[in-house]
mmCIF file of C-alpha atoms in Angstrom:
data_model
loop_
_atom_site.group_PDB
_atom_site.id
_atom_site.type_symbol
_atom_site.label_atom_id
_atom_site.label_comp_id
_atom_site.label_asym_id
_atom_site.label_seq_id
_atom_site.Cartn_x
_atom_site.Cartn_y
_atom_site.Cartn_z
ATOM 1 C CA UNK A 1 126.630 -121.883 28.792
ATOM 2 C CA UNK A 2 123.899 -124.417 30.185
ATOM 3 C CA UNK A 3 124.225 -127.801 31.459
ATOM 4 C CA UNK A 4 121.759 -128.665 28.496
ATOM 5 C CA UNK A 5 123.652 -126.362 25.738
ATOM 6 C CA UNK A 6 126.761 -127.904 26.435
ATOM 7 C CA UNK A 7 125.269 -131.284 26.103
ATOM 8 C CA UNK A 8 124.126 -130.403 22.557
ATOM 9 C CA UNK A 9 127.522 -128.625 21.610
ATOM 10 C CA UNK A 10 129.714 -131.939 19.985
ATOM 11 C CA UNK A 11 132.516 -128.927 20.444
ATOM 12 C CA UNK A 12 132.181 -128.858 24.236
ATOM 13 C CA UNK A 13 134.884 -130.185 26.255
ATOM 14 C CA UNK A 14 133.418 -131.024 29.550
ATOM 15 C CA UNK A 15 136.726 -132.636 31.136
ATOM 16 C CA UNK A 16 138.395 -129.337 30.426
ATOM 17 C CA UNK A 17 136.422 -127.125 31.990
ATOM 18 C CA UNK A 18 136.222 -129.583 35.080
ATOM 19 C CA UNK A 19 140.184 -129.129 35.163
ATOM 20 C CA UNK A 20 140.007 -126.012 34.932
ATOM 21 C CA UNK A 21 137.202 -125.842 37.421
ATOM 22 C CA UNK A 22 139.968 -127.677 39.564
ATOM 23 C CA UNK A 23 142.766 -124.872 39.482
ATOM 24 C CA UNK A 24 140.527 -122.394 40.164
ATOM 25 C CA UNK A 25 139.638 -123.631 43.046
ATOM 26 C CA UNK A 26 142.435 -122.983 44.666
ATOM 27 C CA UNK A 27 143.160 -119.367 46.383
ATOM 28 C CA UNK A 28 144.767 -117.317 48.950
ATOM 29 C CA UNK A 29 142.195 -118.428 51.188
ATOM 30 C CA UNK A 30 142.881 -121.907 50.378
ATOM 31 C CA UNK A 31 146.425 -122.273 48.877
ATOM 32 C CA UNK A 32 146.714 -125.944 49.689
ATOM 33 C CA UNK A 33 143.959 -128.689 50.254
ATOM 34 C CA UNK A 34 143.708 -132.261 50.570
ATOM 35 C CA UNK A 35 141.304 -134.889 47.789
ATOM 36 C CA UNK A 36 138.640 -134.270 49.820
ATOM 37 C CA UNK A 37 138.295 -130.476 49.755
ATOM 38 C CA UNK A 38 138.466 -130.249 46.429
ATOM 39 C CA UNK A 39 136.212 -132.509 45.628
ATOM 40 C CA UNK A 40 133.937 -130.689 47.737
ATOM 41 C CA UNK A 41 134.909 -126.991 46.401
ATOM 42 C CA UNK A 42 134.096 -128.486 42.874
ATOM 43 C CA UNK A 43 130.762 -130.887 43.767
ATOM 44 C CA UNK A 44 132.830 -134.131 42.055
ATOM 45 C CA UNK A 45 133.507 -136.940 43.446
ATOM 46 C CA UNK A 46 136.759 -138.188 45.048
ATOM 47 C CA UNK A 47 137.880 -140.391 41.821
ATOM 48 C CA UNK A 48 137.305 -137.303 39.194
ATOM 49 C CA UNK A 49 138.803 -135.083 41.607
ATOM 50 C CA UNK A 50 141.786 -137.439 42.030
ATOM 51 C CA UNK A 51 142.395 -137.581 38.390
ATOM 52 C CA UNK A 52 142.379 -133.986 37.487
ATOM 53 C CA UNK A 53 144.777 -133.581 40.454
ATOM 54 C CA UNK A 54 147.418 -136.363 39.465
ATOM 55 C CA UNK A 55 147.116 -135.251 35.782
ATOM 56 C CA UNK A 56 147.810 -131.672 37.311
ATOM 57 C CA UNK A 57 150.488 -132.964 39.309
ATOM 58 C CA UNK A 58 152.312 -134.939 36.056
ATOM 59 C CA UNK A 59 152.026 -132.419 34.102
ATOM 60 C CA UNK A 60 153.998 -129.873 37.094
ATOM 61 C CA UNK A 61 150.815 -127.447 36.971
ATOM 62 C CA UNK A 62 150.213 -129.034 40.294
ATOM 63 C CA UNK A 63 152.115 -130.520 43.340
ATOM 64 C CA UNK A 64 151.595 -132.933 46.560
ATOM 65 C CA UNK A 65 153.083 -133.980 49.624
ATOM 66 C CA UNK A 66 150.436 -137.367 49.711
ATOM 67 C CA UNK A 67 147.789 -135.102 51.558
ATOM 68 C CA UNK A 68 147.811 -132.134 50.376
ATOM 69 C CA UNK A 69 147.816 -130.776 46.734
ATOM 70 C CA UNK A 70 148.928 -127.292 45.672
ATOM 71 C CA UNK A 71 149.890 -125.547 42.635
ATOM 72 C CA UNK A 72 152.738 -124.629 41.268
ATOM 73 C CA UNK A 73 154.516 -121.691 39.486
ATOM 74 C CA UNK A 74 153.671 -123.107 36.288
ATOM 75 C CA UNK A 75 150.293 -122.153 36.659
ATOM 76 C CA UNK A 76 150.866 -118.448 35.603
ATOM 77 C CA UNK A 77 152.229 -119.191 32.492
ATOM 78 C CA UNK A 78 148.357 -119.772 31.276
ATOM 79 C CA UNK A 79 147.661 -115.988 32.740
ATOM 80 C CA UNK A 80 150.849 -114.787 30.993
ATOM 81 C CA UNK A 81 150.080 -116.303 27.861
ATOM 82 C CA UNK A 82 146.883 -114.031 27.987
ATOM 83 C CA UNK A 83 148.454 -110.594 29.460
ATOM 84 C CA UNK A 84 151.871 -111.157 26.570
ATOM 85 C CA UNK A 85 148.855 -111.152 23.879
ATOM 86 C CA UNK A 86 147.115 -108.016 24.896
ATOM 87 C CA UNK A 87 148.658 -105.403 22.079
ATOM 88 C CA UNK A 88 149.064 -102.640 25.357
ATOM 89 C CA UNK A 89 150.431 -104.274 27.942
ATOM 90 C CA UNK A 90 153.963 -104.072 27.206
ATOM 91 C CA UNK A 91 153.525 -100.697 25.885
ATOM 92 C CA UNK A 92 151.673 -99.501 29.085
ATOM 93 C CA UNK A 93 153.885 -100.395 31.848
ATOM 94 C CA UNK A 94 156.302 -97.424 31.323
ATOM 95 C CA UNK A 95 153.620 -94.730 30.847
ATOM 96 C CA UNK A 96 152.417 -96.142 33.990
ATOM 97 C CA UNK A 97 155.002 -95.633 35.757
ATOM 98 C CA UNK A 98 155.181 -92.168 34.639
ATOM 99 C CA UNK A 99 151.741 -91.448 35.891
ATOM 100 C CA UNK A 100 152.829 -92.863 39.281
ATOM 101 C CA UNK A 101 156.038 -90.791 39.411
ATOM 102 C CA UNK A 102 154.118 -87.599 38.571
ATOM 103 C CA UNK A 103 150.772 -88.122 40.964
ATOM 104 C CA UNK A 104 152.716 -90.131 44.109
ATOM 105 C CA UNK A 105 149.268 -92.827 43.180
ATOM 106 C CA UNK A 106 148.797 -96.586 42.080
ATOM 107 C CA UNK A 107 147.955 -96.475 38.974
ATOM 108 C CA UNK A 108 146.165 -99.281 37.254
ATOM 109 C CA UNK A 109 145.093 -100.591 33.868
ATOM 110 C CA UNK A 110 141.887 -103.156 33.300
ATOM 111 C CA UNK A 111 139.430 -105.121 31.317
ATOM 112 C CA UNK A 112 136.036 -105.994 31.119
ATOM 113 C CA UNK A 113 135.146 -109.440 31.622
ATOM 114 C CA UNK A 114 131.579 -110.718 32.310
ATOM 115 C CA UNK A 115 130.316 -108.558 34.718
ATOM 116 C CA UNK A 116 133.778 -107.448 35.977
ATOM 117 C CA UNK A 117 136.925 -106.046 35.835
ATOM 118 C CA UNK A 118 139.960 -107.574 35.741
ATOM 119 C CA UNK A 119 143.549 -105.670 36.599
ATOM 120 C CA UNK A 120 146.165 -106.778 33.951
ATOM 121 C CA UNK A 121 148.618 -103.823 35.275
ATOM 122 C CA UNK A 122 149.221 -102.317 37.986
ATOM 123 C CA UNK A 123 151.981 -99.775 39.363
ATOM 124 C CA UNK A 124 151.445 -99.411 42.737
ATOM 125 C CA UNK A 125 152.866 -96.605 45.264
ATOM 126 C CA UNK A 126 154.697 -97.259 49.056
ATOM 127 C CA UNK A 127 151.236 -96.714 50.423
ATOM 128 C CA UNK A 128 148.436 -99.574 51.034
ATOM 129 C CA UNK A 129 145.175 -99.455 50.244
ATOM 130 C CA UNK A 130 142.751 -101.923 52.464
ATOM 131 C CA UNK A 131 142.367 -103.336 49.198
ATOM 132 C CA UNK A 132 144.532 -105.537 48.123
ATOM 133 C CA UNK A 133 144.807 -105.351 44.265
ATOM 134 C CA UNK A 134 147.373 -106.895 41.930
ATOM 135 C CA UNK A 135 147.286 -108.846 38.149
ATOM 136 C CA UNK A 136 144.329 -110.904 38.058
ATOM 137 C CA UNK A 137 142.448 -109.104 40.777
ATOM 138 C CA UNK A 138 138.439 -108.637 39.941
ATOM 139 C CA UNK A 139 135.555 -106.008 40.863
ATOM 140 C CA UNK A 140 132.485 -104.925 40.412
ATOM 141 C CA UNK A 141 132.347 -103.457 37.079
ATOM 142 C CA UNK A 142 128.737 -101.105 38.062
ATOM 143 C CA UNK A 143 130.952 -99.507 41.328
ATOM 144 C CA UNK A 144 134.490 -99.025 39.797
ATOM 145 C CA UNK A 145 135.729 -96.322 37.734
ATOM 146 C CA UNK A 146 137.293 -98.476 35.278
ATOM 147 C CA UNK A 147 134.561 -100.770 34.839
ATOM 148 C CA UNK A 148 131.614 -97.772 34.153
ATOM 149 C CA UNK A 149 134.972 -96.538 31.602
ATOM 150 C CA UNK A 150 134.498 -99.966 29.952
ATOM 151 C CA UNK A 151 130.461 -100.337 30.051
ATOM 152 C CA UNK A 152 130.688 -96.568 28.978
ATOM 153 C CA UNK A 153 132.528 -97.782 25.336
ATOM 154 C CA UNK A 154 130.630 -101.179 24.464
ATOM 155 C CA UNK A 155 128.022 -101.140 21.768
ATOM 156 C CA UNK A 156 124.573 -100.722 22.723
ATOM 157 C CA UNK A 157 123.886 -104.326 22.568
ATOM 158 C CA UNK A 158 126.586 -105.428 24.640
ATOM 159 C CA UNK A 159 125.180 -102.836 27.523
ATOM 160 C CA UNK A 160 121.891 -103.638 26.909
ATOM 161 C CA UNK A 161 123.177 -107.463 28.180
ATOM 162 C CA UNK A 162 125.098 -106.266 30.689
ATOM 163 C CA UNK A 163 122.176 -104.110 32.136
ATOM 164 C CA UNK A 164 119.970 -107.477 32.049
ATOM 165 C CA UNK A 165 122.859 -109.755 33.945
ATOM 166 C CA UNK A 166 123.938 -107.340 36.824
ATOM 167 C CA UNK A 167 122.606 -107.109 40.212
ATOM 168 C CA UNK A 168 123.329 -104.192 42.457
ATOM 169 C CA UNK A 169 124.519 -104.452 46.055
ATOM 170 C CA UNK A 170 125.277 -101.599 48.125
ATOM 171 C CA UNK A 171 129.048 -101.746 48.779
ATOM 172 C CA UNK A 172 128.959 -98.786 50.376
ATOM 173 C CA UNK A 173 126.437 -95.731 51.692
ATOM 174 C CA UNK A 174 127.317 -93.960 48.249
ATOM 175 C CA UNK A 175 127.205 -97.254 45.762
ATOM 176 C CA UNK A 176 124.801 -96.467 43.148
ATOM 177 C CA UNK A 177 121.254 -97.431 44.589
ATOM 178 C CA UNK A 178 119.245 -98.662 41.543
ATOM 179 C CA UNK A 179 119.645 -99.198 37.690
ATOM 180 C CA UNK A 180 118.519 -95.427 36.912
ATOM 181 C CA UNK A 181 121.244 -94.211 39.164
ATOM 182 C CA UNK A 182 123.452 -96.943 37.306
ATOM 183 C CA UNK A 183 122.618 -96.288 33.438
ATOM 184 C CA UNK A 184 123.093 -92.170 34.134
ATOM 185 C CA UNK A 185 126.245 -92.672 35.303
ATOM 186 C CA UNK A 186 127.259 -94.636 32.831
ATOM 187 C CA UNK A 187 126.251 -92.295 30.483
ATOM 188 C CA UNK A 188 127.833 -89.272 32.268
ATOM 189 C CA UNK A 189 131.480 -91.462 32.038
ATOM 190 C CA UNK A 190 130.708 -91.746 28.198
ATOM 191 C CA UNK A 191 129.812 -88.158 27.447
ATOM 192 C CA UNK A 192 132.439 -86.914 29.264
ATOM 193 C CA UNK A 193 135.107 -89.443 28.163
ATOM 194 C CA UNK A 194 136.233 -90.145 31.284
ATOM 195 C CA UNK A 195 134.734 -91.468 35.218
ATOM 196 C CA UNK A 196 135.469 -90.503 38.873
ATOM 197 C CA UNK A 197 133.917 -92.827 41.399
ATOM 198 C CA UNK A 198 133.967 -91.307 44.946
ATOM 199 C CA UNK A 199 133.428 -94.085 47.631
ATOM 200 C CA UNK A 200 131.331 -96.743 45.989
ATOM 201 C CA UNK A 201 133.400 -99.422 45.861
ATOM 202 C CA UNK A 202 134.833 -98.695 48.965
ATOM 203 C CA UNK A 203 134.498 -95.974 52.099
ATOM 204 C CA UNK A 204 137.770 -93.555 51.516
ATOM 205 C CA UNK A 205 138.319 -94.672 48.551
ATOM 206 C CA UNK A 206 138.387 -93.077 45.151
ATOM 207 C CA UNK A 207 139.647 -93.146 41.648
ATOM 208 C CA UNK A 208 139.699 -91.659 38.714
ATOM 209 C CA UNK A 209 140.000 -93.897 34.882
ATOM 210 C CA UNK A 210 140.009 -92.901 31.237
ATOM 211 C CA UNK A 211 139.850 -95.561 28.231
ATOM 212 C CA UNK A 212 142.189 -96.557 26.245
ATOM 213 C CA UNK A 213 141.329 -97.094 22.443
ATOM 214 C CA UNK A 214 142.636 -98.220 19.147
ATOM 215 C CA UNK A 215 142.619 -96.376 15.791
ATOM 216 C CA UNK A 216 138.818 -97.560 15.508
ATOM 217 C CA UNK A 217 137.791 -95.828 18.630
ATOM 218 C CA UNK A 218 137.102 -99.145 20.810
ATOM 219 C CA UNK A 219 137.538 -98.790 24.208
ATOM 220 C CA UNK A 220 140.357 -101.793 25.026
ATOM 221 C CA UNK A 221 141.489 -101.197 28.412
ATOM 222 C CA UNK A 222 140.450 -98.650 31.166
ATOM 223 C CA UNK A 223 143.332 -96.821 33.179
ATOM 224 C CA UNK A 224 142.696 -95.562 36.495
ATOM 225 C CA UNK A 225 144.157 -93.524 39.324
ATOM 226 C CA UNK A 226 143.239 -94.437 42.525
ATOM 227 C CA UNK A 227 143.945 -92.366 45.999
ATOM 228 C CA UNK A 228 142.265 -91.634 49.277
ATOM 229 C CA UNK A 229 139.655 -89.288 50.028
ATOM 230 C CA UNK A 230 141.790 -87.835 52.947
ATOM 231 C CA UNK A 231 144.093 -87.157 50.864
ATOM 232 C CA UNK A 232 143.047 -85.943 47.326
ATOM 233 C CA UNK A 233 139.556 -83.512 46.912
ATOM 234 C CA UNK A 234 137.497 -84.299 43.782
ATOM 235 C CA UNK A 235 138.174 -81.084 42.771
ATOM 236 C CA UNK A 236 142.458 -81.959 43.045
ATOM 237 C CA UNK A 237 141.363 -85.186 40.895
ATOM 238 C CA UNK A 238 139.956 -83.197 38.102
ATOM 239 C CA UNK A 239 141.804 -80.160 38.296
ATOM 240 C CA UNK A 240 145.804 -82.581 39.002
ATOM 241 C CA UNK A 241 145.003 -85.914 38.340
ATOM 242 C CA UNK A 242 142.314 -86.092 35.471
ATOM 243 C CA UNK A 243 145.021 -84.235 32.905
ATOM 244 C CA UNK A 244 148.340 -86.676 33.570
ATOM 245 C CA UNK A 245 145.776 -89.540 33.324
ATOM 246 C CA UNK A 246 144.081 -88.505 29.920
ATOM 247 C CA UNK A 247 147.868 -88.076 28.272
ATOM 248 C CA UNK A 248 149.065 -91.552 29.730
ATOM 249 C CA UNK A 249 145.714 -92.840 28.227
ATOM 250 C CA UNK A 250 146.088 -91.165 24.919
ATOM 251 C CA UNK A 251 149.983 -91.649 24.772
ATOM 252 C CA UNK A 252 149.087 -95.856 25.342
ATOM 253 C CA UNK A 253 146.433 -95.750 22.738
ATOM 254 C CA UNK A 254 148.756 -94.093 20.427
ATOM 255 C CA UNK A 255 151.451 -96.958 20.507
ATOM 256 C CA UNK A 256 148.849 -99.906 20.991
ATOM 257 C CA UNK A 257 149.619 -102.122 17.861
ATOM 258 C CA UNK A 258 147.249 -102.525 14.868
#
C-alpha cells in the first residue's frame, strides 16, 4: 500500500504499522540497539521512536537496560499465533520427521508470501548447511524449490502479478538468467507436480519440494528436501528422494483439516 492510499483508507492504522515497523527492526545482526538506532533503522524521529519502544517495553514485548532496548520472548507469541492457525502444521511435524528418518535430510515445509518463501517447519538433520534456515526464515521464491512449487499452484492472475513484481538476480552461475528461463520452469514444476532446483539458490546446494493441497486442489504449503550436491546425484533425488517426499506430501494433505 502507498503513502497516498493509506492516507485515503479511514481503516488504515498508521501507528500500528510504525510499531510494527519497530520490532522488525530488530535482528540477529542487531539484537539490541540504543533510541538512536532505531530511530535511524525506521527514518522516525527520536520522540516516535521512544514511544513505540516504552509502549513495547510496558507491554513486556520489549525490554531495556536505559541504553539499550531489546525484545523479549513474548515477541513469538505473535509468530505462533500465525503458525498454531495454519490447518497443517501440527499435522506435518511427525510426517516430517519421518521423511528425515528415512532420507538422513532436513526436511522443510513453506509458504508463499509476497515474493518469498517463508519456512513455518523445519526438521533438520546433524549436518549444517551454510545456510542457516529455521521458522520464519525467507528466500527467493523464483530460485527455491518450494517457492517455483508455490508459484507453480496460484491462479493465473496471481502469477501473472508475481511475474510483474519480481526481479531476478543471479545467486548463483546456474540461477535462472531471465523471465523465459523463469516462467518454463515454473511451468515444468506444475506439469510435473513437483520441482528440483540444482544450485540456484546456492553453489552445492539442492533440493527437492512437492505441494501440499486441500480437498480443492490448492496448493497450501510446499515441502522440500534439501541435501548437498556431493552427496546426493539428481538422478538419487528422483529415483530415492522424490517418492518418500510425494507420500509425506500426500499423507499431510490427506489429514490437513477442512
Amino acid at each position: 500500500m502507498t503513502t497516498v492510499q493509506a492516507s485515503e483508507d479511514k481503516d488504515y492504522v498508521q501507528s500500528l504499522v510504525r510499531g510494527l515497523e519497530v520490532i522488525r527492526t530488530f535482528s540477529r545482526y542487531k539484537p539490541r540497539m540504543t533510541l538512536t538506532e532505531v530511530a535511524q533503522q525506521t527514518g522516525m524521529t527520536r520522540a516516535a521512536a521512544r514511544r513505540f519502544l516504552l509502549t513495547l517495553v510496558r507491554e513486556e514485548y520489549a525490554e531495556t537496560d536505559g541504553k539499550y532496548f531489546a525484545l523479549r520472548p513474548k515477541v513469538l507469541d505473535l509468530g505462533f499465533a500465525y503458525l498454531s492457525s495454519l490447518p497443517m502444521w501440527e499435522v506435518a511435524q511427525p510426517i516430517m520427521r519421518d521423511v528425515v528418518n528415512a532420507l538422513q535430510e532436513s526436511c522443510s515445509l513453506a509458504v508463499l508470501d509476497g515474493l518469498d518463501i517463508v519456512y513455518v517447519a523445519r526438521v533438520p538433520t546433524e549436518r549444517v548447511m551454510t545456510i542457516g534456515l529455521s521458522i520464519g526464515s525467507r528466500l527467493p521464491a523464483y530460485c527455491s524449490s518450494m517457492g517455483r512449487t508455490l508459484l507453480a499452484g496460484l491462479p493465473p492472475a496471481e502469477l501473472a502479478a508475481y511475474y510483474d513484481r519480481v526481479r531476478i538476480e543471479r545467486r548463483t552461475e546456474r540461477t535462472v538468467a531471465n523471465m523465459v528461463a523463469l516462467k518454463d520452469a515454473i511451468e515444468t514444476s506444475r506439469r510435473q507436480g513437483w520441482t528440483l532446483v540444482d544450485q540456484e539458490l546456492e553453489m552445492g546446494l539442492r533440493s527437492i519440494a512437492a505441494p501440499v493441497k486441500n480437498r480443492r486442489s490448492e496448493v497450501l504449503a510446499a515441502l522440500n528436501v534439501s541435501t548437498h550436491e556431493g552427496r546426493t546425484s539428481i538422478e538419487t533425488m528422483k529415483t530415492r528422494f522424490l517418492p518418500v517426499l510425494l507420500d509425506a506430501a500426500q499423507r499431510i494433505s490427506a489429514a490437513v483439516p477442512q
